[in-house]
Coordinates of C-alpha atoms and ligand atoms in Angstrom, one line a residue:
X1 CA 6.4 -16.3 3.0
X2 CA 5.0 -18.0 5.9
X3 CA 2.1 -19.9 7.1
X4 CA 0.3 -21.3 9.9
X5 CA 0.8 -24.8 10.9
X6 CA -2.6 -26.3 11.4
X7 CA -4.0 -24.8 8.2
X8 CA -3.2 -26.3 4.8
X9 CA -4.1 -26.1 1.2
X10 CA -5.3 -29.2 -0.6
X11 CA -5.9 -29.9 -4.3
X12 CA -9.5 -30.5 -5.2
X13 CA -8.7 -31.9 -8.6
X14 CA -5.7 -33.3 -10.4
X15 CA -3.1 -30.6 -11.3
X16 CA -0.4 -31.2 -13.9
X17 CA 3.2 -30.2 -13.5
X18 CA 3.7 -26.6 -14.8
X19 CA 0.0 -25.7 -14.4
X20 CA -0.9 -22.5 -12.6
X21 CA -2.8 -23.5 -9.4
X22 CA -4.0 -20.0 -8.8
X23 CA -3.3 -16.3 -9.3
X24 CA -3.8 -14.2 -6.2
X25 CA -3.9 -10.5 -5.4
X26 CA -2.7 -9.4 -2.0
X27 CA -5.2 -7.8 0.5
X28 CA -2.5 -5.3 1.1
X29 CA 1.1 -4.8 0.0
X30 CA 3.9 -2.2 0.1
X31 CA 7.3 -1.6 -1.3
X32 CA 10.2 -1.9 1.1
X33 CA 11.4 1.5 2.3
X34 CA 15.1 1.4 1.5
X35 CA 14.3 -0.2 -1.8
X36 CA 12.1 2.8 -2.7
X37 CA 14.7 5.3 -1.3
X38 CA 17.4 3.8 -3.5
X39 CA 15.3 4.6 -6.6
X40 CA 14.0 1.2 -7.4
X41 CA 10.9 2.9 -9.0
X42 CA 7.7 0.9 -8.6
X43 CA 4.0 1.6 -8.8
X44 CA 3.0 2.7 -5.3
X45 CA 0.0 0.3 -5.4
X46 CA 1.0 -2.9 -7.4
X47 CA 4.8 -2.6 -7.3
X48 CA 5.1 -2.9 -11.1
X49 CA 8.5 -1.6 -12.0
X50 CA 8.3 1.8 -13.7
X51 CA 11.7 2.1 -15.4
X52 CA 12.1 0.8 -18.9
X53 CA 14.3 -2.3 -19.1
X54 CA 17.0 -0.1 -20.5
X55 CA 16.8 2.5 -17.8
X56 CA 16.7 -0.4 -15.3
X57 CA 19.9 -1.9 -16.7
X58 CA 21.6 1.5 -16.9
X59 CA 20.9 2.3 -13.3
X60 CA 21.9 -1.2 -12.0
X61 CA 25.1 -1.0 -14.0
X62 CA 25.8 2.7 -13.2
X63 CA 26.3 3.2 -17.0
X64 CA 23.9 5.6 -18.7
X65 CA 25.3 4.8 -22.2
X66 CA 24.1 1.2 -22.2
X67 CA 21.8 0.4 -25.1
X68 CA 19.6 -2.7 -24.9
X69 CA 18.8 -4.6 -28.2
X70 CA 15.2 -5.4 -29.0
X71 CA 13.7 -2.4 -27.1
X72 CA 10.3 -3.5 -28.4
X73 CA 10.4 -6.4 -26.0
X74 CA 10.2 -4.0 -23.0
X75 CA 6.7 -4.1 -21.5
X76 CA 6.8 -0.7 -19.6
X77 CA 4.1 1.7 -20.8
X78 CA 5.1 5.1 -19.5
X79 CA 2.2 6.7 -21.3
X80 CA -0.1 4.9 -18.8
X81 CA 1.7 6.1 -15.7
X82 CA -0.1 8.5 -13.4
X83 CA 0.7 10.5 -10.3
X84 CA -1.3 11.4 -7.2
X85 CA -2.1 15.1 -7.9
X86 CA -1.5 15.9 -4.2
X87 CA 1.6 14.0 -3.2
X88 CA 3.1 12.9 -6.6
X89 CA 3.6 9.3 -5.8
X90 CA 3.5 7.4 -9.1
X91 CA 1.3 4.6 -10.3
X92 CA 1.6 2.3 -13.3
X93 CA -2.0 3.1 -14.4
X94 CA -5.2 5.0 -13.7
X95 CA -6.6 1.7 -12.3
X96 CA -3.9 1.5 -9.6
X97 CA -4.2 5.1 -8.7
X98 CA -7.9 4.7 -8.3
X99 CA -7.6 1.4 -6.3
X100 CA -5.1 2.9 -3.9
X101 CA -7.3 6.0 -3.4
X102 CA -10.3 3.8 -2.7
X103 CA -8.6 1.5 -0.3
X104 CA -6.0 3.5 1.8
X105 CA -4.4 6.4 0.0
X106 CA -6.8 9.1 1.3
X107 CA -5.5 8.4 4.8
X108 CA -1.9 8.0 3.8
X109 CA -1.5 10.8 1.2
X110 CA 1.1 13.2 2.5
X111 CA 0.1 16.0 0.2
X112 CA 2.5 18.9 0.3
X113 CA 4.2 17.3 3.3
X114 CA 5.8 14.6 1.3
X115 CA 9.3 15.7 2.1
X116 CA 8.6 17.2 5.6
X117 CA 10.7 15.2 8.1
X118 CA 8.4 16.3 10.9
X119 CA 5.3 14.7 9.4
X120 CA 4.3 11.8 11.7
X121 CA 4.2 9.3 8.8
X122 CA 7.7 10.4 7.7
X123 CA 9.0 10.1 11.3
X124 CA 7.6 6.6 11.4
X125 CA 9.2 5.6 8.1
X126 CA 12.5 7.1 9.1
X127 CA 12.5 5.2 12.5
X128 CA 11.7 2.0 10.6
X129 CA 14.5 2.5 8.1
X130 CA 17.0 3.1 10.9
X131 CA 16.0 -0.2 12.5
X132 CA 15.7 -2.3 9.4
X133 CA 18.6 -2.1 7.0
X134 CA 18.7 -4.1 3.7
X135 CA 18.3 -6.9 2.9
X136 CA 14.7 -6.0 3.9
X137 CA 12.1 -8.5 4.8
X138 CA 9.2 -6.3 5.9
X139 CA 7.8 -2.8 6.0
X140 CA 6.0 -0.8 8.7
X141 CA 4.0 0.7 5.8
X142 CA 2.3 -2.7 5.3
X143 CA 0.8 -2.2 8.8
X144 CA 0.1 1.4 8.0
X145 CA -1.9 0.4 5.0
X146 CA -3.8 -2.2 7.0
X147 CA -4.9 0.6 9.4
X148 CA -5.6 3.0 6.6
X149 CA -7.7 0.4 4.8
X150 CA -9.9 0.0 7.8
X151 CA -10.1 3.7 8.5
X152 CA -11.4 4.3 5.0
X153 CA -13.6 1.3 4.8
X154 CA -17.4 1.5 4.9
X155 CA -17.6 -2.1 6.1
X156 CA -14.9 -2.0 8.7
X157 CA -15.9 -5.4 10.2
X158 CA -15.3 -7.1 6.8
X159 CA -11.7 -6.0 6.7
X160 CA -11.0 -6.9 10.4
X161 CA -12.3 -10.4 9.5
X162 CA -10.1 -10.4 6.3
X163 CA -7.0 -9.6 8.3
X164 CA -7.9 -12.0 11.1
X165 CA -7.7 -15.0 8.7
X166 CA -3.9 -14.7 8.9
X167 CA -2.3 -16.9 11.4
X168 CA -1.8 -15.6 14.9
X169 CA 0.7 -16.7 17.4
X170 CA 1.0 -17.0 21.2
X171 CA 2.5 -14.1 23.2
X172 CA 5.8 -16.0 23.5
X173 CA 6.0 -16.7 19.8
X174 CA 5.1 -13.1 19.0
X175 CA 8.0 -12.0 21.2
X176 CA 10.4 -14.3 19.2
X177 CA 9.1 -13.0 15.9
X178 CA 9.5 -9.3 16.9
X179 CA 13.0 -10.1 18.2
X180 CA 13.8 -11.7 14.9
X181 CA 12.4 -8.9 12.8
X182 CA 14.1 -6.1 14.8
X183 CA 17.3 -7.9 15.6
X184 CA 19.3 -7.9 18.8
X185 CA 20.2 -4.2 18.6
X186 CA 16.6 -2.9 18.2
X187 CA 14.5 -5.4 20.1
X188 CA 13.7 -2.7 22.7
X189 CA 12.6 -0.3 20.1
X190 CA 9.1 -1.8 19.5
X191 CA 7.7 0.7 22.0
X192 CA 9.2 3.7 20.0
X193 CA 7.6 2.3 16.8
X194 CA 4.3 1.9 18.6
X195 CA 4.3 5.5 19.8
X196 CA 5.2 6.8 16.3
X197 CA 2.6 4.5 14.7
X198 CA 0.0 5.8 17.1
X199 CA 0.9 9.5 16.5
X200 CA 0.6 8.9 12.7
X201 CA -2.4 6.6 12.5
X202 CA -4.5 6.3 15.7
X203 CA -8.1 5.2 15.2
X204 CA -10.7 4.8 17.9
X205 CA -12.3 1.8 16.1
X206 CA -8.9 0.0 16.0
X207 CA -7.8 1.1 19.5
X208 CA -6.7 -2.5 20.3
X209 CA -4.1 -2.5 17.6
X210 CA -2.4 0.5 19.2
X211 CA -2.0 -1.1 22.7
X212 CA 1.4 -2.7 23.4
X213 CA -0.1 -6.2 23.0
X214 CA -2.1 -5.4 20.0
X215 CA 0.8 -3.7 18.2
X216 CA 3.0 -6.7 18.9
X217 CA 0.4 -9.0 17.5
X218 CA 0.1 -6.9 14.4
X219 CA 3.8 -6.8 14.0
X220 CA 4.0 -10.6 14.4
X221 CA 1.2 -11.1 11.9
X222 CA 3.1 -9.1 9.2
X223 CA 6.3 -10.9 10.2
X224 CA 4.9 -14.4 9.8
X225 CA 2.5 -13.9 6.9
X226 CA 4.3 -11.3 4.7
X227 CA 5.2 -12.8 1.4
X228 CA 8.1 -11.1 -0.4
X229 CA 7.3 -9.6 -3.8
X230 CA 9.9 -8.8 -6.5
X231 CA 9.4 -7.1 -9.8
X232 CA 11.8 -6.1 -12.6
X233 CA 11.5 -4.5 -16.0
X234 CA 14.8 -6.1 -17.0
X235 CA 13.9 -9.6 -16.1
X236 CA 10.6 -9.2 -18.0
X237 CA 12.5 -8.0 -21.0
X238 CA 14.9 -11.0 -20.7
X239 CA 11.9 -13.4 -20.6
X240 CA 10.5 -11.8 -23.7
X241 CA 13.8 -12.1 -25.4
X242 CA 14.1 -15.8 -24.4
X243 CA 10.8 -16.4 -26.2
X244 CA 11.9 -14.7 -29.5
X245 CA 12.3 -17.0 -32.5
X246 CA 15.7 -16.0 -33.8
X247 CA 18.2 -17.5 -36.2
X248 CA 20.9 -19.5 -34.4
X249 CA 23.7 -17.0 -34.7
X250 CA 21.5 -14.1 -33.4
X251 CA 20.2 -16.3 -30.6
X252 CA 23.7 -17.0 -29.4
X253 CA 24.7 -13.4 -29.7
X254 CA 21.7 -12.2 -27.6
X255 CA 22.2 -15.0 -25.0
X256 CA 25.9 -14.0 -24.6
X257 CA 24.9 -10.3 -24.3
X258 CA 22.4 -11.1 -21.6
X259 CA 24.8 -13.4 -19.7
X260 CA 27.5 -10.7 -19.7
X261 CA 25.0 -8.0 -18.7
X262 CA 23.9 -10.0 -15.6
X263 CA 27.6 -10.6 -14.7
X264 CA 28.4 -6.9 -14.9
X265 CA 25.2 -5.9 -13.0
X266 CA 26.1 -8.3 -10.2
X267 CA 29.5 -6.7 -9.9
X268 CA 27.9 -3.3 -9.5
X269 CA 24.7 -3.9 -7.6
X270 CA 25.1 -7.4 -6.0
X271 CA 22.0 -9.2 -5.2
X272 CA 19.7 -6.1 -5.3
X273 CA 18.2 -6.3 -8.7
X274 CA 14.5 -6.0 -8.1
X275 CA 11.9 -3.7 -6.9
X276 CA 11.0 -5.4 -3.6
X277 CA 8.2 -5.3 -1.1
X278 CA 5.9 -7.6 0.7
X279 CA 2.2 -8.4 0.8
X280 CA -0.5 -10.4 2.6
X281 CA -2.1 -13.2 0.5
X282 CA -5.0 -15.1 2.0
X283 CA -4.6 -18.3 0.0
X284 CA -0.8 -18.4 -0.2
X285 CA -0.6 -17.9 3.5
X286 CA -2.5 -21.2 3.9
X287 CA 0.3 -23.1 2.1
X288 CA 2.5 -25.1 4.4
X289 CA 6.2 -25.6 3.9
X290 CA 7.9 -28.7 2.6
X291 CA 11.6 -29.2 1.9
X292 CA 10.5 -31.0 -1.3
X293 CA 7.7 -28.6 -2.4
X294 CA 5.2 -29.5 -5.1
X295 CA 4.5 -25.8 -5.9
X296 CA 6.2 -22.5 -6.1
X297 CA 5.3 -18.8 -6.0
X298 CA 6.4 -16.3 -8.6
X299 CA 5.5 -12.8 -10.0
X300 CA 5.7 -13.2 -13.7
X301 CA 3.3 -10.3 -14.5
X302 CA 5.9 -7.8 -13.1
X303 CA 3.5 -6.7 -10.4
X304 CA 2.0 -8.0 -7.1
X305 CA -0.1 -10.8 -8.7
X306 CA 1.2 -14.0 -7.1
X307 CA 1.2 -17.1 -9.3
X308 CA 1.3 -20.5 -7.6
X309 CA 2.6 -23.0 -10.1
X310 CA 2.8 -26.8 -9.7
X311 CA 6.3 -28.2 -9.7
X312 CA 5.0 -31.8 -9.9
X313 CA 1.8 -33.5 -10.8
X314 CA -0.5 -33.1 -7.9
X315 CA -3.4 -35.4 -7.3
X316 CA -6.8 -34.5 -6.0
X317 CA -6.7 -34.5 -2.2
X318 CA -3.0 -34.0 -2.0
X319 CA -1.6 -31.1 0.1
X320 CA -0.1 -28.3 -1.9
X321 CA 3.2 -27.2 -0.3
X322 CA 5.7 -24.4 -1.1
X323 CA 9.1 -24.0 0.4
X324 CA 10.0 -21.2 2.8
X325 CA 13.6 -21.9 2.1
X326 CA 15.5 -20.8 -1.0
X327 CA 17.1 -23.5 -3.2
X328 CA 20.5 -23.2 -1.5
X329 CA 19.0 -23.6 2.0
X330 CA 17.0 -26.5 0.7
X331 CA 20.1 -28.5 -0.2
X332 CA 21.4 -28.3 3.4
X333 CA 21.1 -31.0 6.0
X334 CA 17.8 -31.6 7.9
X335 CA 19.4 -30.1 11.0
X336 CA 20.4 -26.9 9.1
X337 CA 17.1 -26.6 7.4
X338 CA 15.2 -27.0 10.6
X339 CA 17.4 -24.5 12.4
X340 CA 16.4 -21.9 9.8
X341 CA 12.8 -22.8 9.9
X342 CA 12.6 -22.7 13.7
X343 CA 14.4 -19.4 13.9
X344 CA 12.3 -17.7 11.3
X345 CA 9.0 -19.5 11.3
X346 CA 8.9 -21.2 14.7
X347 CA 8.2 -24.8 13.6
X348 CA 10.1 -28.0 12.9
X349 CA 9.5 -29.6 9.5
X350 CA 8.2 -33.1 9.2
X351 CA 8.0 -33.3 5.4
X352 CA 8.9 -36.7 3.8
X353 CA 12.5 -35.5 3.2
X354 CA 12.9 -34.6 6.8
X355 CA 11.3 -37.8 8.0
X356 CA 13.6 -39.8 5.7
X357 CA 16.6 -38.0 7.1
X358 CA 15.5 -38.3 10.7
X359 CA 18.3 -40.7 11.6
X360 CA 21.0 -38.6 10.0
X361 CA 23.7 -37.2 12.3
X362 CA 22.5 -33.9 13.8
X363 CA 25.4 -31.8 12.7
X364 CA 26.7 -32.0 9.1
X365 CA 30.2 -31.7 7.7
X366 CA 31.2 -28.0 7.7
X367 CA 28.0 -26.1 7.8
X368 CA 27.8 -24.9 11.3
X369 CA 29.3 -25.1 14.7
X370 CA 26.5 -23.3 16.5
X371 CA 23.2 -24.8 17.3
X372 CA 24.7 -27.5 19.5
X373 CA 22.5 -26.5 22.4
X374 CA 19.4 -28.1 20.8
X375 CA 18.9 -31.6 22.1
X376 CA 17.0 -34.4 20.3
X377 CA 14.3 -34.1 23.0
X378 CA 13.6 -30.5 22.2
X379 CA 13.3 -31.4 18.5
X380 CA 11.0 -34.3 19.3
X381 CA 8.8 -32.0 21.3
X382 CA 8.6 -29.5 18.5
X383 CA 7.7 -32.2 16.0
X384 CA 4.9 -33.5 18.2
X385 CA 3.2 -30.2 18.2
X386 CA 3.1 -30.2 14.4
X387 CA 1.1 -33.4 14.2
Ligands
LIG401 ZN1 0.2 -0.5 -10.6
LIG402 ZN1 -1.2 11.3 -2.6
LIG403 ZN1 11.3 -30.8 5.6

């Protein structure tokens, strides 16, 4: 998740801790490509996990005999699932199939060419996968859906405006983001991606997006504004089980079962538990970062609907901030935190915590040896541009 410096989201009324500030649907979203290839089955439109909680646990454990207690707490409704009749991608519901078809799927449907490696869209995805191994942070298909959305739209200008709300960067910053997204090994491959992208999707109306500069901008837009999405049938089942009113002994038994299950899954599948993808959210992308955030994003509906929830009481007029760092990163020193923020999001944080730690030594105990090249002057300069 990222945002523009210079924008900001402010509370217009008092918000209580734990309250949902808003629920937001992405303008466009897409599952990550390796995630899909590895059979993390998700709705092609809203990323809702499609396996039952039990199937999900069985696959992650590599153990098809596993039986989950309380199967009635699983929320997956297979009877509602639908496929595109031409290409067989699966949706969680008729509504999602229809929404996808209306917004972008007419352009992106592979029809009978779904498994044809020579199809331009398959070539594009193959090239992306080869440059972007897990853990994934972005997908070329998010950009493809942006193009397809405008190709299909009656009011093209409306969509161009919708996408232009996301923060844009200078040419130098875009270069840095592209480099970060593709990594050292593949930084020269942007041109290859552009050629494949053009072959698969070129559109006269959007000709600017297919130029080297325009493509880099599009790439950077997705890189800086894409918010990660994670869904899981199993975690929804766990939440439902947590909410059950059980006699103490049964409660302890169930809790112990779930704890052990997660330990076993971690051994087998590591950190890759969820269906994962990313999306572009207009409101969320306006939220600035703080190392002591007063709000957080989550996906409790097991689909792409983003919930922004208050972590503290927030007063009217106060800025609503989320953290771009995970909780481990947030515990690190100001120097370490800002190194991550600069590398990934191109800004230096001046939140209250960072300001309070401004006089701390630059390098902390054991965390890192690198990063010595950055002088206080460089940091000062960065901080000034944030004001
Ligand atoms: Zn869906
Ligand atoms: Zn289709
Ligand atoms: Zn900070």
